């Protein structure tokens, strides 16, 4: 795993050498550039985590470089300006262009180190906030005291100690990204970036740009593999990746390096890849939609996240977590779920998993009133009938008859129950029953069970 990388740009050799030595003593890796042109080359060679940039240099001044970098995209990283002849106007212009701070020469090394530390921390918080806005709320540790969740957390902690790639599977909304972030937070890469890339956005030529970045004259655009350098890259819904993008990613993984689009110098890969999917990648491989060799690259350590229905005893803890979250972070009025509402929700099938539960909590806090959230309010918010209670086998099937008749009697009672439970939704019913839909339809017809009545 690579350490934080800092680029020092200054035309005075003594200052470059002194700053480099001090930063390396603090555990940073440091590259140096004696002028603007060398700084451009350094940025093409490797994306820094922070730049210390002198203003007055013989070829290109620091403000011009700063303007050049800010025009292409957001600045590639925090930039701290340095100058022995700075003016208020210069400092204001640097700040307007996105510089984090302005240090006057002669440099105070204590102030330099403090400013570097604060700039890196501010950048880390900004990246986390971007993730929060996109997929709020962020849970640093998966919620739940069930045996299933305790076992999963322990498994993730063990995996985190080894720098292997991980394939996380599970239904949509089950908390796969939460476990990916938890894995990152428990690993030696925790202080480095966590980059979330939506694979569905990688279409055609956009795939190479987003994964590997581009070089265009003096401008360099960094792709996700470089943005995540030293950290973790999450490939969200990796099964959606186009075949061409799969091939390019595989080539980079095989060689351990890649070329940016229009670039000539290889860039080394130093990143843990966590791939997430709700589809069975082995089925995708057999269907010819996913490369077998890429599957084996990604599937070093598989981790399956269960549906919420499989650990329904965690529902009360999850409800309380999201009540606290929305009351604290979105200033929604705090309310509590009644015992009846909690019991109802523990028996609810949760087709949308934890995401559906989160949305339900937010909905009742926004639309409801009063201190207590009743079962009736919950049922109304879900727009679903109460779950059907399972019936005992005794009394439904007579044991004093031939086995074939008893089996048919049981199958009819079982499928009647499933139809009521899923309100006539055959797809959900087939999934729970473990049957193919076509087989299920034939079975329903043979038993004389009508579907339309349940819808």
Short mmCIF file of C-alpha atoms in Angstrom, two decimals:
data_model
loop_
_atom_site.label_atom_id
_atom_site.label_comp_id
_atom_site.label_asym_id
_atom_site.label_seq_id
_atom_site.Cartn_x
_atom_site.Cartn_y
_atom_site.Cartn_z
CA UNK A 1 0.00 0.00 0.00
CA UNK A 2 1.44 3.37 -1.01
CA UNK A 3 1.91 6.21 1.48
CA UNK A 4 0.51 9.70 0.99
CA UNK A 5 2.28 11.22 -2.01
CA UNK A 6 3.24 14.93 -2.05
CA UNK A 7 4.64 16.95 -4.96
CA UNK A 8 6.91 19.89 -4.03
CA UNK A 9 7.33 22.50 -6.79
CA UNK A 10 9.97 25.19 -6.13
CA UNK A 11 12.85 26.64 -8.13
CA UNK A 12 15.12 26.98 -5.06
CA UNK A 13 17.11 23.75 -4.51
CA UNK A 14 17.65 24.37 -0.79
CA UNK A 15 13.94 24.77 -0.12
CA UNK A 16 13.04 21.73 -2.24
CA UNK A 17 15.56 19.57 -0.42
CA UNK A 18 14.63 20.78 3.07
CA UNK A 19 10.89 20.36 2.56
CA UNK A 20 11.42 16.93 0.98
CA UNK A 21 13.54 15.70 3.92
CA UNK A 22 11.08 16.95 6.54
CA UNK A 23 8.05 15.46 4.80
CA UNK A 24 9.78 12.11 4.29
CA UNK A 25 10.67 12.08 8.00
CA UNK A 26 6.91 12.33 8.64
CA UNK A 27 6.24 9.23 6.53
CA UNK A 28 5.14 10.88 3.26
CA UNK A 29 6.54 9.98 -0.14
CA UNK A 30 7.78 13.08 -1.96
CA UNK A 31 8.43 14.01 -5.58
CA UNK A 32 10.12 17.31 -6.47
CA UNK A 33 9.94 19.62 -9.49
CA UNK A 34 12.25 22.58 -10.11
CA UNK A 35 9.88 24.52 -12.38
CA UNK A 36 6.42 24.56 -13.96
CA UNK A 37 7.27 22.26 -16.87
CA UNK A 38 8.74 19.67 -14.50
CA UNK A 39 5.56 19.94 -12.40
CA UNK A 40 3.46 19.11 -15.45
CA UNK A 41 5.57 16.02 -16.12
CA UNK A 42 5.34 14.98 -12.45
CA UNK A 43 1.54 15.13 -12.60
CA UNK A 44 1.54 12.94 -15.69
CA UNK A 45 3.79 10.41 -13.96
CA UNK A 46 1.64 10.05 -10.87
CA UNK A 47 -1.37 11.69 -9.26
CA UNK A 48 -0.23 13.36 -6.01
CA UNK A 49 -2.35 13.57 -2.87
CA UNK A 50 -1.17 17.15 -2.24
CA UNK A 51 0.91 19.79 -4.04
CA UNK A 52 3.16 22.45 -2.45
CA UNK A 53 3.46 25.05 -5.21
CA UNK A 54 5.78 28.05 -5.36
CA UNK A 55 4.34 31.14 -7.03
CA UNK A 56 7.41 32.79 -8.56
CA UNK A 57 9.32 30.48 -10.91
CA UNK A 58 11.41 31.29 -14.00
CA UNK A 59 9.33 29.56 -16.69
CA UNK A 60 5.69 29.31 -15.55
CA UNK A 61 4.42 30.97 -12.39
CA UNK A 62 2.39 29.02 -9.85
CA UNK A 63 -0.82 30.99 -10.41
CA UNK A 64 -0.75 30.11 -14.13
CA UNK A 65 -0.29 26.42 -13.26
CA UNK A 66 -3.07 26.59 -10.70
CA UNK A 67 -5.38 28.19 -13.27
CA UNK A 68 -4.43 25.53 -15.83
CA UNK A 69 -5.22 22.66 -13.44
CA UNK A 70 -8.49 24.17 -12.20
CA UNK A 71 -9.80 24.82 -15.73
CA UNK A 72 -9.54 21.18 -16.79
CA UNK A 73 -11.46 19.65 -13.89
CA UNK A 74 -11.53 20.22 -10.19
CA UNK A 75 -7.98 20.46 -8.89
CA UNK A 76 -6.43 16.97 -8.82
CA UNK A 77 -5.71 17.33 -5.10
CA UNK A 78 -5.29 20.05 -2.43
CA UNK A 79 -2.76 22.74 -3.42
CA UNK A 80 -0.85 24.85 -0.88
CA UNK A 81 0.81 27.94 -2.37
CA UNK A 82 4.22 29.22 -1.19
CA UNK A 83 5.82 32.61 -1.82
CA UNK A 84 8.38 35.01 -0.39
CA UNK A 85 6.96 37.96 -2.31
CA UNK A 86 3.23 37.40 -2.02
CA UNK A 87 0.61 40.12 -1.97
CA UNK A 88 -2.94 40.10 -0.71
CA UNK A 89 -4.17 40.15 -4.31
CA UNK A 90 -2.09 37.09 -5.16
CA UNK A 91 -3.36 35.19 -2.12
CA UNK A 92 -6.98 36.07 -2.99
CA UNK A 93 -6.50 34.95 -6.61
CA UNK A 94 -4.95 31.64 -5.48
CA UNK A 95 -7.87 31.02 -3.10
CA UNK A 96 -10.39 31.86 -5.84
CA UNK A 97 -8.75 29.25 -8.07
CA UNK A 98 -9.14 26.61 -5.36
CA UNK A 99 -5.84 26.68 -3.42
CA UNK A 100 -6.26 25.34 0.12
CA UNK A 101 -3.89 27.80 1.81
CA UNK A 102 -1.07 30.28 1.28
CA UNK A 103 2.26 30.04 3.15
CA UNK A 104 4.81 32.82 3.29
CA UNK A 105 8.58 32.27 3.06
CA UNK A 106 10.72 31.76 4.97
CA UNK A 107 8.66 28.71 5.79
CA UNK A 108 7.87 27.74 9.35
CA UNK A 109 8.25 23.96 9.22
CA UNK A 110 5.82 23.46 12.12
CA UNK A 111 3.19 25.52 10.30
CA UNK A 112 3.95 23.72 7.03
CA UNK A 113 3.37 20.28 8.58
CA UNK A 114 0.18 21.43 10.31
CA UNK A 115 -1.18 22.94 7.07
CA UNK A 116 -0.35 19.77 5.12
CA UNK A 117 -2.09 17.62 7.72
CA UNK A 118 -5.19 19.83 7.72
CA UNK A 119 -5.35 19.98 3.92
CA UNK A 120 -5.20 16.19 3.62
CA UNK A 121 -7.86 15.76 6.31
CA UNK A 122 -10.14 18.36 4.65
CA UNK A 123 -9.78 16.57 1.30
CA UNK A 124 -10.63 13.22 2.90
CA UNK A 125 -13.76 14.70 4.52
CA UNK A 126 -14.80 16.28 1.22
CA UNK A 127 -14.57 12.93 -0.57
CA UNK A 128 -16.57 11.26 2.21
CA UNK A 129 -19.22 13.98 1.96
CA UNK A 130 -19.53 13.37 -1.79
CA UNK A 131 -20.23 9.72 -1.03
CA UNK A 132 -22.69 10.67 1.70
CA UNK A 133 -24.68 12.92 -0.59
CA UNK A 134 -24.85 10.24 -3.24
CA UNK A 135 -25.79 7.35 -0.97
CA UNK A 136 -26.77 8.70 2.42
CA UNK A 137 -26.74 7.60 5.10
CA UNK A 138 -23.33 6.03 5.45
CA UNK A 139 -23.03 3.32 8.09
CA UNK A 140 -19.48 2.77 9.32
CA UNK A 141 -20.39 -0.52 11.01
CA UNK A 142 -23.25 -2.75 9.83
CA UNK A 143 -26.11 -2.63 12.33
CA UNK A 144 -27.49 -5.75 14.01
CA UNK A 145 -26.91 -8.12 16.91
CA UNK A 146 -28.12 -11.31 15.23
CA UNK A 147 -25.79 -14.28 14.90
CA UNK A 148 -25.80 -13.73 11.13
CA UNK A 149 -24.55 -10.14 11.42
CA UNK A 150 -22.02 -10.90 14.13
CA UNK A 151 -20.56 -13.68 11.99
CA UNK A 152 -20.42 -11.41 8.93
CA UNK A 153 -18.66 -8.61 10.81
CA UNK A 154 -16.06 -11.03 12.14
CA UNK A 155 -15.58 -12.48 8.66
CA UNK A 156 -15.04 -9.00 7.18
CA UNK A 157 -12.50 -8.14 9.89
CA UNK A 158 -10.51 -11.27 9.03
CA UNK A 159 -10.66 -10.56 5.29
CA UNK A 160 -9.57 -6.94 5.88
CA UNK A 161 -6.24 -8.07 7.31
CA UNK A 162 -5.27 -9.59 3.94
CA UNK A 163 -4.85 -7.44 0.86
CA UNK A 164 -7.04 -9.64 -1.32
CA UNK A 165 -9.80 -8.67 -3.72
CA UNK A 166 -13.36 -9.36 -2.63
CA UNK A 167 -16.59 -10.17 -4.49
CA UNK A 168 -19.67 -9.10 -2.51
CA UNK A 169 -23.00 -10.59 -3.58
CA UNK A 170 -26.52 -10.10 -2.28
CA UNK A 171 -29.87 -8.60 -3.12
CA UNK A 172 -30.25 -4.91 -3.94
CA UNK A 173 -30.61 -2.84 -0.78
CA UNK A 174 -29.19 -5.54 1.50
CA UNK A 175 -26.21 -3.43 2.60
CA UNK A 176 -23.46 -4.56 0.23
CA UNK A 177 -21.83 -1.11 0.01
CA UNK A 178 -22.01 -0.78 3.79
CA UNK A 179 -19.96 -3.96 4.13
CA UNK A 180 -17.53 -2.76 1.44
CA UNK A 181 -16.93 0.47 3.38
CA UNK A 182 -16.66 -1.48 6.64
CA UNK A 183 -14.04 -3.74 5.02
CA UNK A 184 -12.07 -0.66 3.94
CA UNK A 185 -12.31 0.89 7.43
CA UNK A 186 -10.91 -2.27 9.03
CA UNK A 187 -7.99 -2.63 6.60
CA UNK A 188 -4.49 -1.17 6.47
CA UNK A 189 -5.77 1.00 3.60
CA UNK A 190 -8.25 2.85 5.83
CA UNK A 191 -6.38 6.19 5.61
CA UNK A 192 -6.30 6.08 1.82
CA UNK A 193 -9.21 6.80 -0.58
CA UNK A 194 -12.39 4.76 -0.95
CA UNK A 195 -13.66 5.32 -4.51
CA UNK A 196 -17.12 4.12 -5.57
CA UNK A 197 -17.47 3.58 -9.33
CA UNK A 198 -20.88 2.80 -10.84
CA UNK A 199 -20.08 0.24 -13.54
CA UNK A 200 -23.30 1.01 -15.43
CA UNK A 201 -21.75 4.38 -16.38
CA UNK A 202 -18.85 2.66 -18.19
CA UNK A 203 -20.22 2.68 -21.73
CA UNK A 204 -18.04 2.52 -24.85
CA UNK A 205 -15.09 4.94 -24.85
CA UNK A 206 -16.23 6.32 -21.51
CA UNK A 207 -15.02 3.12 -19.82
CA UNK A 208 -11.34 3.76 -20.53
CA UNK A 209 -11.60 7.41 -19.49
CA UNK A 210 -13.34 6.62 -16.19
CA UNK A 211 -11.12 3.67 -15.30
CA UNK A 212 -7.72 4.80 -16.60
CA UNK A 213 -7.93 8.56 -17.19
CA UNK A 214 -6.67 10.57 -20.15
CA UNK A 215 -3.77 12.74 -21.28
CA UNK A 216 -4.46 15.67 -23.59
CA UNK A 217 -1.45 17.89 -24.19
CA UNK A 218 -0.56 19.43 -20.84
CA UNK A 219 -3.80 18.27 -19.23
CA UNK A 220 -4.15 15.02 -17.28
CA UNK A 221 -7.49 13.55 -16.19
CA UNK A 222 -7.13 10.86 -13.52
CA UNK A 223 -9.31 7.76 -13.70
CA UNK A 224 -10.79 5.80 -10.80
CA UNK A 225 -7.85 3.39 -10.56
CA UNK A 226 -5.53 6.34 -9.86
CA UNK A 227 -7.97 8.21 -7.63
CA UNK A 228 -8.15 5.09 -5.44
CA UNK A 229 -4.35 4.64 -5.36
CA UNK A 230 -3.32 3.02 -2.10
CA UNK A 231 -6.97 2.56 -1.13
CA UNK A 232 -10.05 0.67 -2.26
CA UNK A 233 -11.97 0.80 -5.55
CA UNK A 234 -15.59 -0.37 -5.35
CA UNK A 235 -16.95 -1.64 -8.68
CA UNK A 236 -20.68 -1.29 -8.10
CA UNK A 237 -22.85 -3.81 -10.04
CA UNK A 238 -19.83 -5.26 -11.82
CA UNK A 239 -22.06 -7.65 -13.82
CA UNK A 240 -23.25 -4.63 -15.83
CA UNK A 241 -19.75 -3.99 -17.22
CA UNK A 242 -19.56 -4.13 -21.02
CA UNK A 243 -17.37 -6.83 -22.59
CA UNK A 244 -14.82 -4.35 -23.95
CA UNK A 245 -14.43 -2.68 -20.55
CA UNK A 246 -14.02 -6.12 -18.95
CA UNK A 247 -11.17 -6.90 -21.37
CA UNK A 248 -9.39 -3.61 -20.67
CA UNK A 249 -9.72 -4.01 -16.93
CA UNK A 250 -8.46 -7.59 -17.14
CA UNK A 251 -5.41 -6.46 -19.11
CA UNK A 252 -4.59 -3.89 -16.44
CA UNK A 253 -5.03 -6.41 -13.62
CA UNK A 254 -2.84 -8.99 -15.39
CA UNK A 255 0.00 -6.55 -16.02
CA UNK A 256 -0.31 -4.56 -12.79
CA UNK A 257 -0.28 -1.29 -14.74
CA UNK A 258 -2.19 0.62 -17.40
CA UNK A 259 -1.88 3.44 -19.91
CA UNK A 260 -4.08 6.51 -19.73
CA UNK A 261 -5.97 7.26 -22.95
CA UNK A 262 -3.43 8.98 -25.27
CA UNK A 263 -0.71 8.33 -22.68
CA UNK A 264 2.70 6.75 -23.24
CA UNK A 265 3.96 5.96 -19.74
CA UNK A 266 2.48 3.04 -17.76
CA UNK A 267 0.90 3.80 -14.39
CA UNK A 268 1.29 1.16 -11.67
CA UNK A 269 -1.82 -0.20 -9.96
CA UNK A 270 -1.87 -0.18 -6.15
CA UNK A 271 -5.47 -0.71 -5.11
CA UNK A 272 -7.75 -3.27 -3.49
CA UNK A 273 -10.73 -4.01 -5.72
CA UNK A 274 -14.09 -4.83 -4.17
CA UNK A 275 -16.68 -5.91 -6.76
CA UNK A 276 -20.38 -5.84 -5.91
CA UNK A 277 -23.23 -7.57 -7.77
CA UNK A 278 -26.75 -8.81 -7.19
CA UNK A 279 -26.45 -11.29 -10.05
CA UNK A 280 -24.78 -14.69 -10.05
CA UNK A 281 -21.51 -14.10 -11.94
CA UNK A 282 -21.04 -17.82 -12.58
CA UNK A 283 -24.38 -17.80 -14.43
CA UNK A 284 -23.23 -14.68 -16.33
CA UNK A 285 -20.01 -16.49 -17.30
CA UNK A 286 -21.95 -19.54 -18.55
CA UNK A 287 -24.25 -17.22 -20.54
CA UNK A 288 -21.21 -15.59 -22.18
CA UNK A 289 -21.89 -12.14 -20.71
CA UNK A 290 -18.95 -12.04 -18.28
CA UNK A 291 -15.35 -13.04 -18.85
CA UNK A 292 -14.39 -16.18 -16.97
CA UNK A 293 -10.80 -15.02 -16.43
CA UNK A 294 -11.99 -11.68 -14.96
CA UNK A 295 -14.43 -13.55 -12.72
CA UNK A 296 -11.57 -15.59 -11.24
CA UNK A 297 -9.54 -12.38 -10.72
CA UNK A 298 -12.39 -10.77 -8.78
CA UNK A 299 -13.64 -13.84 -6.93
CA UNK A 300 -10.61 -14.29 -4.67
CA UNK A 301 -12.73 -13.96 -1.53
CA UNK A 302 -16.54 -14.18 -1.94
CA UNK A 303 -18.82 -12.56 0.65
CA UNK A 304 -22.60 -12.99 0.53
CA UNK A 305 -24.83 -10.47 2.29
CA UNK A 306 -28.16 -12.01 3.38
CA UNK A 307 -31.52 -10.40 2.72
CA UNK A 308 -33.11 -8.57 5.66
CA UNK A 309 -35.73 -11.32 5.88
CA UNK A 310 -32.92 -13.72 6.79
CA UNK A 311 -31.99 -11.70 9.89
CA UNK A 312 -35.35 -10.14 10.77
CA UNK A 313 -34.41 -10.06 14.47
CA UNK A 314 -32.22 -7.03 13.58
CA UNK A 315 -35.23 -4.98 12.43
CA UNK A 316 -35.73 -3.18 15.81
CA UNK A 317 -32.03 -2.18 15.94
CA UNK A 318 -32.17 -0.92 12.35
CA UNK A 319 -35.35 1.05 13.03
CA UNK A 320 -33.71 2.73 16.04
CA UNK A 321 -30.55 3.45 14.08
CA UNK A 322 -32.40 5.25 11.29
CA UNK A 323 -34.69 7.09 13.73
CA UNK A 324 -31.56 8.50 15.40
CA UNK A 325 -29.89 9.19 12.07
CA UNK A 326 -32.73 11.20 10.53
CA UNK A 327 -33.43 13.06 13.76
CA UNK A 328 -29.75 14.03 14.10
CA UNK A 329 -28.67 14.64 10.49
CA UNK A 330 -31.88 15.81 8.83
CA UNK A 331 -33.50 17.44 11.88
CA UNK A 332 -36.68 15.39 11.48
CA UNK A 333 -38.85 15.05 14.61
CA UNK A 334 -37.89 12.04 16.71
CA UNK A 335 -40.65 9.43 17.05
CA UNK A 336 -40.69 5.84 18.29
CA UNK A 337 -42.25 2.69 16.85
CA UNK A 338 -44.91 1.02 18.99
CA UNK A 339 -44.40 -2.60 20.06
CA UNK A 340 -47.16 -3.64 17.65
CA UNK A 341 -45.49 -1.79 14.76
CA UNK A 342 -42.13 -3.40 15.54
CA UNK A 343 -43.67 -6.89 15.70
CA UNK A 344 -45.45 -6.26 12.40
CA UNK A 345 -42.20 -5.11 10.75
CA UNK A 346 -40.28 -8.10 12.04
CA UNK A 347 -42.72 -10.32 10.13
CA UNK A 348 -42.82 -8.13 7.03
CA UNK A 349 -41.01 -9.76 4.03
CA UNK A 350 -38.87 -6.65 3.19
CA UNK A 351 -38.52 -7.13 -0.61
CA UNK A 352 -36.41 -3.94 -0.70
CA UNK A 353 -34.25 -5.02 2.25
CA UNK A 354 -32.48 -2.45 4.46
CA UNK A 355 -32.97 0.30 1.86
CA UNK A 356 -36.74 -0.17 2.08
CA UNK A 357 -36.58 -0.01 5.87
CA UNK A 358 -34.55 3.21 5.73
CA UNK A 359 -37.03 4.77 3.31
CA UNK A 360 -39.95 3.71 5.52
CA UNK A 361 -38.43 5.40 8.58
CA UNK A 362 -37.81 8.61 6.65
CA UNK A 363 -41.36 8.53 5.23
CA UNK A 364 -43.13 8.16 8.58
CA UNK A 365 -40.96 10.88 10.16
CA UNK A 366 -41.77 13.32 7.35
CA UNK A 367 -45.48 12.54 6.93
CA UNK A 368 -46.54 11.37 10.38
CA UNK A 369 -47.30 13.19 13.63
CA UNK A 370 -47.21 12.30 17.30
CA UNK A 371 -44.59 10.64 19.46
CA UNK A 372 -45.54 7.07 18.57
CA UNK A 373 -45.63 5.32 15.17
CA UNK A 374 -48.52 2.86 15.21
CA UNK A 375 -48.90 -0.41 13.31
CA UNK A 376 -51.75 1.12 11.30
CA UNK A 377 -49.52 4.02 10.22
CA UNK A 378 -46.79 1.59 9.20
CA UNK A 379 -49.21 -0.54 7.17
CA UNK A 380 -50.49 2.57 5.43
CA UNK A 381 -46.93 3.79 4.69
CA UNK A 382 -45.97 0.43 3.22
CA UNK A 383 -49.17 0.16 1.21
CA UNK A 384 -49.24 -3.57 1.92
CA UNK A 385 -51.59 -5.90 3.82
CA UNK A 386 -50.36 -7.44 7.08
CA UNK A 387 -48.17 -10.50 6.59
CA UNK A 388 -50.03 -13.81 6.55
CA UNK A 389 -49.33 -15.86 9.64
CA UNK A 390 -48.11 -19.38 9.02
CA UNK A 391 -50.53 -22.16 9.96
CA UNK A 392 -49.60 -25.38 11.66
CA UNK A 393 -49.55 -28.47 9.44
CA UNK A 394 -51.75 -30.39 11.87
CA UNK A 395 -55.41 -29.95 10.92
CA UNK A 396 -54.60 -28.96 7.32
CA UNK A 397 -53.53 -32.40 6.14
CA UNK A 398 -55.05 -35.72 7.19
CA UNK A 399 -52.48 -38.39 7.89
CA UNK A 400 -55.07 -41.14 7.39
CA UNK A 401 -54.88 -41.23 3.59
CA UNK A 402 -52.49 -42.38 0.84
CA UNK A 403 -49.20 -40.48 0.62
CA UNK A 404 -49.97 -39.07 -2.86
CA UNK A 405 -53.24 -37.51 -1.68
CA UNK A 406 -51.61 -36.18 1.49
CA UNK A 407 -48.80 -34.63 -0.58
CA UNK A 408 -51.30 -32.91 -2.90
CA UNK A 409 -53.28 -31.64 0.10
CA UNK A 410 -50.11 -30.24 1.67
CA UNK A 411 -48.92 -28.66 -1.60
CA UNK A 412 -52.28 -26.92 -2.06
CA UNK A 413 -52.21 -25.55 1.50
CA UNK A 414 -48.57 -24.49 1.14
CA UNK A 415 -49.10 -22.69 -2.19
CA UNK A 416 -52.31 -21.06 -0.94
CA UNK A 417 -50.32 -19.68 1.98
CA UNK A 418 -47.51 -18.41 -0.28
CA UNK A 419 -50.01 -16.72 -2.63
CA UNK A 420 -51.62 -14.90 0.30
CA UNK A 421 -48.25 -13.93 1.73
CA UNK A 422 -47.00 -12.44 -1.56
CA UNK A 423 -50.37 -10.98 -2.61
CA UNK A 424 -50.44 -13.05 -5.79
CA UNK A 425 -46.91 -12.09 -6.94
CA UNK A 426 -45.76 -15.30 -8.61
CA UNK A 427 -42.15 -14.11 -9.06
CA UNK A 428 -41.66 -13.56 -5.32
CA UNK A 429 -43.54 -16.73 -4.55
CA UNK A 430 -41.35 -18.79 -6.92
CA UNK A 431 -38.21 -17.36 -5.33
CA UNK A 432 -39.29 -18.29 -1.79
CA UNK A 433 -40.56 -21.69 -2.86
CA UNK A 434 -37.35 -22.40 -4.78
CA UNK A 435 -39.19 -23.24 -7.99
CA UNK A 436 -38.95 -22.14 -11.60
CA UNK A 437 -41.88 -19.89 -12.55
CA UNK A 438 -43.01 -22.14 -15.42
CA UNK A 439 -42.98 -25.19 -13.10
CA UNK A 440 -44.87 -23.21 -10.47
CA UNK A 441 -47.56 -22.12 -12.94
CA UNK A 442 -48.07 -25.75 -13.99
CA UNK A 443 -48.30 -26.84 -10.37
CA UNK A 444 -50.87 -24.13 -9.54
CA UNK A 445 -53.02 -25.15 -12.52
CA UNK A 446 -52.80 -28.86 -11.65
CA UNK A 447 -54.00 -28.10 -8.11
CA UNK A 448 -56.80 -25.82 -9.34
CA UNK A 449 -55.44 -22.73 -7.56
CA UNK A 450 -56.55 -19.40 -9.04
CA UNK A 451 -54.05 -16.52 -9.06
CA UNK A 452 -56.16 -13.54 -10.16
CA UNK A 453 -58.21 -13.56 -7.00
CA UNK A 454 -55.19 -12.70 -4.87
CA UNK A 455 -54.00 -9.62 -6.79
#
